[in-house]
Every structure is written in structure tokens, then in C-alpha cells.
């Protein structure tokens, strides 16, 4: 099965492959380990990660790993395309399925702690930097950037 939406391609035969603009972003063969190794070192480095900033595209798998940490109260996902998010919710359910995490529904992407920000990441980060100047405490405890 091959589907595509705005530069996104997905194939299912028997392994699953997800491409964005022609670049392989994830595969069912090895992605679990890469998402875990991307998220957990930063999360464990903070004593109480509550506010998380995720910059870049998402299939929901990164968000799933973030939500495994019970201290998380808010996850801002910046730069995700609305159509990509919808595609991930419908087609990549295995990668964003949170039904095995207590008190979370089926899709991690629909968790109430997730805030999707549909803006250009570079512009948003410039505005964020200007807003955070002079603030006594950091606005985010952990920042993860995925521009691959």
C-alpha cells in the first residue's frame, strides 16, 4: 500500500516506511529504538520534566515516548503540518498509539497535554526567544529538535 499527502509517502509491505519530501523519516524495523534514544536521555537528564518543546515533524512516536514520563504536563509541538498530523493519526496509528500508557487515550497526538503549533519553526523560535528574554524561569524544561 502506498499513500501520499503533501510530500509525504508511506508504504506498507511488510515493513512500514514513512518518507517526508523523499527522505526516509521512520521505519517499523528500527524506529522504536531511535525514538527512545532521541527522547529519553534528555528527559532523564532533567529531574522533573514538565514542559517539553518538540520542534520538527512528528509521526506521533516522539510524542509517545515523551508522554511515558509521568511528570509531563505540557508538550508544545512546533512546525508540524496540520495535514501531516492528520495523516499520522489515521495512517500511522501504531506509531502514536498510547493505549498502553495509563490514563492516555488511543492516540498520543490527541492527548490534552499536546499543543500543536502550526508555524514555521525558525520564525516561531525567533519570537519565542524574544518573549523569553528577561523571564526568571525557563519556559521549557526539555527541548527536542527533529529537523532530519
PDB file of C-alpha atoms in Angstrom:
ATOM      1  CA  UNK A   1       0.000   0.000   0.000  1.00  0.00           C
ATOM      2  CA  UNK A   2       1.372   3.401  -0.877  1.00  0.00           C
ATOM      3  CA  UNK A   3      -0.251   6.671   0.111  1.00  0.00           C
ATOM      4  CA  UNK A   4       0.945  10.189  -0.223  1.00  0.00           C
ATOM      5  CA  UNK A   5      -0.003  13.632   1.057  1.00  0.00           C
ATOM      6  CA  UNK A   6       1.929  16.889   0.563  1.00  0.00           C
ATOM      7  CA  UNK A   7       5.383  15.383   0.085  1.00  0.00           C
ATOM      8  CA  UNK A   8       4.625  12.549   2.498  1.00  0.00           C
ATOM      9  CA  UNK A   9       4.818   8.936   1.381  1.00  0.00           C
ATOM     10  CA  UNK A  10       4.000   5.804   3.272  1.00  0.00           C
ATOM     11  CA  UNK A  11       4.402   2.203   2.209  1.00  0.00           C
ATOM     12  CA  UNK A  12       3.318  -0.948   3.974  1.00  0.00           C
ATOM     13  CA  UNK A  13       4.923  -4.097   2.584  1.00  0.00           C
ATOM     14  CA  UNK A  14       5.510  -5.928   5.123  1.00  0.00           C
ATOM     15  CA  UNK A  15       7.628  -3.349   6.938  1.00  0.00           C
ATOM     16  CA  UNK A  16       6.303   0.184   7.150  1.00  0.00           C
ATOM     17  CA  UNK A  17       8.279   3.119   5.773  1.00  0.00           C
ATOM     18  CA  UNK A  18       7.485   6.794   6.181  1.00  0.00           C
ATOM     19  CA  UNK A  19       9.092   9.352   3.852  1.00  0.00           C
ATOM     20  CA  UNK A  20       8.844  13.132   4.017  1.00  0.00           C
ATOM     21  CA  UNK A  21       9.980  15.066   0.950  1.00  0.00           C
ATOM     22  CA  UNK A  22      11.749  11.947  -0.314  1.00  0.00           C
ATOM     23  CA  UNK A  23      13.724  11.392   2.910  1.00  0.00           C
ATOM     24  CA  UNK A  24      13.132   8.259   4.970  1.00  0.00           C
ATOM     25  CA  UNK A  25      11.950   9.551   8.366  1.00  0.00           C
ATOM     26  CA  UNK A  26      10.891   6.316  10.036  1.00  0.00           C
ATOM     27  CA  UNK A  27      10.514   2.605   9.532  1.00  0.00           C
ATOM     28  CA  UNK A  28       8.780  -0.034  11.582  1.00  0.00           C
ATOM     29  CA  UNK A  29      12.012  -2.070  11.585  1.00  0.00           C
ATOM     30  CA  UNK A  30      14.144   0.291  13.656  1.00  0.00           C
ATOM     31  CA  UNK A  31      12.230   3.396  14.639  1.00  0.00           C
ATOM     32  CA  UNK A  32      11.290   2.375  18.182  1.00  0.00           C
ATOM     33  CA  UNK A  33      14.912   2.293  19.282  1.00  0.00           C
ATOM     34  CA  UNK A  34      15.705   5.597  17.556  1.00  0.00           C
ATOM     35  CA  UNK A  35      12.733   7.399  19.156  1.00  0.00           C
ATOM     36  CA  UNK A  36      13.633   6.056  22.577  1.00  0.00           C
ATOM     37  CA  UNK A  37      17.274   7.090  22.212  1.00  0.00           C
ATOM     38  CA  UNK A  38      16.232  10.519  20.919  1.00  0.00           C
ATOM     39  CA  UNK A  39      13.803  11.322  23.746  1.00  0.00           C
ATOM     40  CA  UNK A  40      14.796   9.570  26.960  1.00  0.00           C
ATOM     41  CA  UNK A  41      18.361  10.848  27.538  1.00  0.00           C
ATOM     42  CA  UNK A  42      17.147  14.454  27.570  1.00  0.00           C
ATOM     43  CA  UNK A  43      14.085  13.596  29.649  1.00  0.00           C
ATOM     44  CA  UNK A  44      16.104  11.680  32.249  1.00  0.00           C
ATOM     45  CA  UNK A  45      18.710  14.458  32.404  1.00  0.00           C
ATOM     46  CA  UNK A  46      16.086  16.780  33.903  1.00  0.00           C
ATOM     47  CA  UNK A  47      14.957  15.995  37.474  1.00  0.00           C
ATOM     48  CA  UNK A  48      11.291  16.855  36.804  1.00  0.00           C
ATOM     49  CA  UNK A  49      10.494  17.491  33.118  1.00  0.00           C
ATOM     50  CA  UNK A  50       7.067  19.105  32.977  1.00  0.00           C
ATOM     51  CA  UNK A  51       7.086  21.466  29.985  1.00  0.00           C
ATOM     52  CA  UNK A  52       8.501  19.976  26.790  1.00  0.00           C
ATOM     53  CA  UNK A  53       9.146  21.677  23.458  1.00  0.00           C
ATOM     54  CA  UNK A  54       9.295  19.408  20.393  1.00  0.00           C
ATOM     55  CA  UNK A  55      10.430  21.197  17.225  1.00  0.00           C
ATOM     56  CA  UNK A  56      10.050  19.456  13.891  1.00  0.00           C
ATOM     57  CA  UNK A  57       7.839  16.952  12.156  1.00  0.00           C
ATOM     58  CA  UNK A  58       6.120  14.159  14.004  1.00  0.00           C
ATOM     59  CA  UNK A  59       4.552  10.777  13.337  1.00  0.00           C
ATOM     60  CA  UNK A  60       3.499  10.745  16.972  1.00  0.00           C
ATOM     61  CA  UNK A  61       6.197   8.292  18.041  1.00  0.00           C
ATOM     62  CA  UNK A  62       8.332  11.013  19.647  1.00  0.00           C
ATOM     63  CA  UNK A  63       5.295  12.333  21.499  1.00  0.00           C
ATOM     64  CA  UNK A  64       4.532   8.796  22.679  1.00  0.00           C
ATOM     65  CA  UNK A  65       7.997   8.491  24.219  1.00  0.00           C
ATOM     66  CA  UNK A  66       7.665  11.918  25.882  1.00  0.00           C
ATOM     67  CA  UNK A  67       4.299  11.007  27.415  1.00  0.00           C
ATOM     68  CA  UNK A  68       5.794   7.919  29.057  1.00  0.00           C
ATOM     69  CA  UNK A  69       7.234  10.335  31.629  1.00  0.00           C
ATOM     70  CA  UNK A  70       4.563  10.907  34.278  1.00  0.00           C
ATOM     71  CA  UNK A  71       5.848  14.366  35.204  1.00  0.00           C
ATOM     72  CA  UNK A  72       4.967  15.808  31.763  1.00  0.00           C
ATOM     73  CA  UNK A  73       2.250  18.449  31.938  1.00  0.00           C
ATOM     74  CA  UNK A  74       2.579  20.098  28.539  1.00  0.00           C
ATOM     75  CA  UNK A  75       4.138  19.255  25.163  1.00  0.00           C
ATOM     76  CA  UNK A  76       4.341  22.010  22.557  1.00  0.00           C
ATOM     77  CA  UNK A  77       4.907  20.579  19.071  1.00  0.00           C
ATOM     78  CA  UNK A  78       6.126  23.327  16.715  1.00  0.00           C
ATOM     79  CA  UNK A  79       6.357  23.118  12.963  1.00  0.00           C
ATOM     80  CA  UNK A  80       4.145  20.140  12.416  1.00  0.00           C
ATOM     81  CA  UNK A  81       1.985  20.428   9.317  1.00  0.00           C
ATOM     82  CA  UNK A  82      -1.732  20.049  10.015  1.00  0.00           C
ATOM     83  CA  UNK A  83      -2.202  17.619   7.125  1.00  0.00           C
ATOM     84  CA  UNK A  84       0.824  15.568   8.268  1.00  0.00           C
ATOM     85  CA  UNK A  85      -0.632  15.351  11.770  1.00  0.00           C
ATOM     86  CA  UNK A  86      -3.951  14.154  10.366  1.00  0.00           C
ATOM     87  CA  UNK A  87      -2.111  11.657   8.151  1.00  0.00           C
ATOM     88  CA  UNK A  88      -0.178  10.322  11.161  1.00  0.00           C
ATOM     89  CA  UNK A  89      -3.345   9.968  13.251  1.00  0.00           C
ATOM     90  CA  UNK A  90      -5.085   7.971  10.507  1.00  0.00           C
ATOM     91  CA  UNK A  91      -2.297   6.012   8.828  1.00  0.00           C
ATOM     92  CA  UNK A  92       0.490   5.665  11.399  1.00  0.00           C
ATOM     93  CA  UNK A  93      -1.668   4.662  14.366  1.00  0.00           C
ATOM     94  CA  UNK A  94       0.800   2.016  15.528  1.00  0.00           C
ATOM     95  CA  UNK A  95       3.460   4.698  15.980  1.00  0.00           C
ATOM     96  CA  UNK A  96       1.283   7.064  18.033  1.00  0.00           C
ATOM     97  CA  UNK A  97      -0.845   4.535  19.907  1.00  0.00           C
ATOM     98  CA  UNK A  98      -0.841   5.398  23.602  1.00  0.00           C
ATOM     99  CA  UNK A  99      -3.421   2.860  24.722  1.00  0.00           C
ATOM    100  CA  UNK A 100      -0.702   1.040  26.682  1.00  0.00           C
ATOM    101  CA  UNK A 101       0.084   4.140  28.753  1.00  0.00           C
ATOM    102  CA  UNK A 102      -2.175   4.555  31.772  1.00  0.00           C
ATOM    103  CA  UNK A 103      -4.699   7.448  31.578  1.00  0.00           C
ATOM    104  CA  UNK A 104      -3.989   8.250  27.924  1.00  0.00           C
ATOM    105  CA  UNK A 105      -6.430   7.521  25.103  1.00  0.00           C
ATOM    106  CA  UNK A 106      -5.707   5.687  21.893  1.00  0.00           C
ATOM    107  CA  UNK A 107      -3.728   8.416  20.104  1.00  0.00           C
ATOM    108  CA  UNK A 108      -0.874  10.246  21.787  1.00  0.00           C
ATOM    109  CA  UNK A 109      -1.463  13.092  19.348  1.00  0.00           C
ATOM    110  CA  UNK A 110      -4.918  13.701  20.837  1.00  0.00           C
ATOM    111  CA  UNK A 111      -3.762  13.843  24.445  1.00  0.00           C
ATOM    112  CA  UNK A 112      -4.876  17.053  26.193  1.00  0.00           C
ATOM    113  CA  UNK A 113      -1.275  17.920  27.091  1.00  0.00           C
ATOM    114  CA  UNK A 114      -0.295  18.219  23.416  1.00  0.00           C
ATOM    115  CA  UNK A 115      -0.325  21.713  21.927  1.00  0.00           C
ATOM    116  CA  UNK A 116       0.257  21.733  18.163  1.00  0.00           C
ATOM    117  CA  UNK A 117       1.698  24.971  16.803  1.00  0.00           C
ATOM    118  CA  UNK A 118       1.332  25.169  13.027  1.00  0.00           C
ATOM    119  CA  UNK A 119       4.032  27.743  12.325  1.00  0.00           C
ATOM    120  CA  UNK A 120       7.409  27.915  10.658  1.00  0.00           C
ATOM    121  CA  UNK A 121       9.787  26.639  13.373  1.00  0.00           C
ATOM    122  CA  UNK A 122      12.504  29.227  12.677  1.00  0.00           C
ATOM    123  CA  UNK A 123      10.083  32.148  12.897  1.00  0.00           C
ATOM    124  CA  UNK A 124       8.394  30.714  15.981  1.00  0.00           C
ATOM    125  CA  UNK A 125      11.747  30.159  17.723  1.00  0.00           C
ATOM    126  CA  UNK A 126      12.802  33.759  16.975  1.00  0.00           C
ATOM    127  CA  UNK A 127       9.558  35.037  18.514  1.00  0.00           C
ATOM    128  CA  UNK A 128       9.903  32.603  21.420  1.00  0.00           C
ATOM    129  CA  UNK A 129      13.415  33.880  22.126  1.00  0.00           C
ATOM    130  CA  UNK A 130      12.189  37.474  22.173  1.00  0.00           C
ATOM    131  CA  UNK A 131       9.303  36.551  24.517  1.00  0.00           C
ATOM    132  CA  UNK A 132      11.542  34.654  26.946  1.00  0.00           C
ATOM    133  CA  UNK A 133      14.157  37.392  27.411  1.00  0.00           C
ATOM    134  CA  UNK A 134      14.149  38.594  30.998  1.00  0.00           C
ATOM    135  CA  UNK A 135      11.916  35.799  32.281  1.00  0.00           C
ATOM    136  CA  UNK A 136      13.086  34.468  35.679  1.00  0.00           C
ATOM    137  CA  UNK A 137      12.422  30.800  34.872  1.00  0.00           C
ATOM    138  CA  UNK A 138      12.758  28.806  31.659  1.00  0.00           C
ATOM    139  CA  UNK A 139       9.559  28.330  29.687  1.00  0.00           C
ATOM    140  CA  UNK A 140      10.510  24.734  28.812  1.00  0.00           C
ATOM    141  CA  UNK A 141      12.326  22.080  30.801  1.00  0.00           C
ATOM    142  CA  UNK A 142      13.369  19.963  27.809  1.00  0.00           C
ATOM    143  CA  UNK A 143      13.700  20.965  24.148  1.00  0.00           C
ATOM    144  CA  UNK A 144      13.903  18.305  21.422  1.00  0.00           C
ATOM    145  CA  UNK A 145      14.658  19.280  17.814  1.00  0.00           C
ATOM    146  CA  UNK A 146      13.994  16.892  14.922  1.00  0.00           C
ATOM    147  CA  UNK A 147      14.769  18.504  11.557  1.00  0.00           C
ATOM    148  CA  UNK A 148      16.109  15.389   9.851  1.00  0.00           C
TER     149      UNK A 148
END
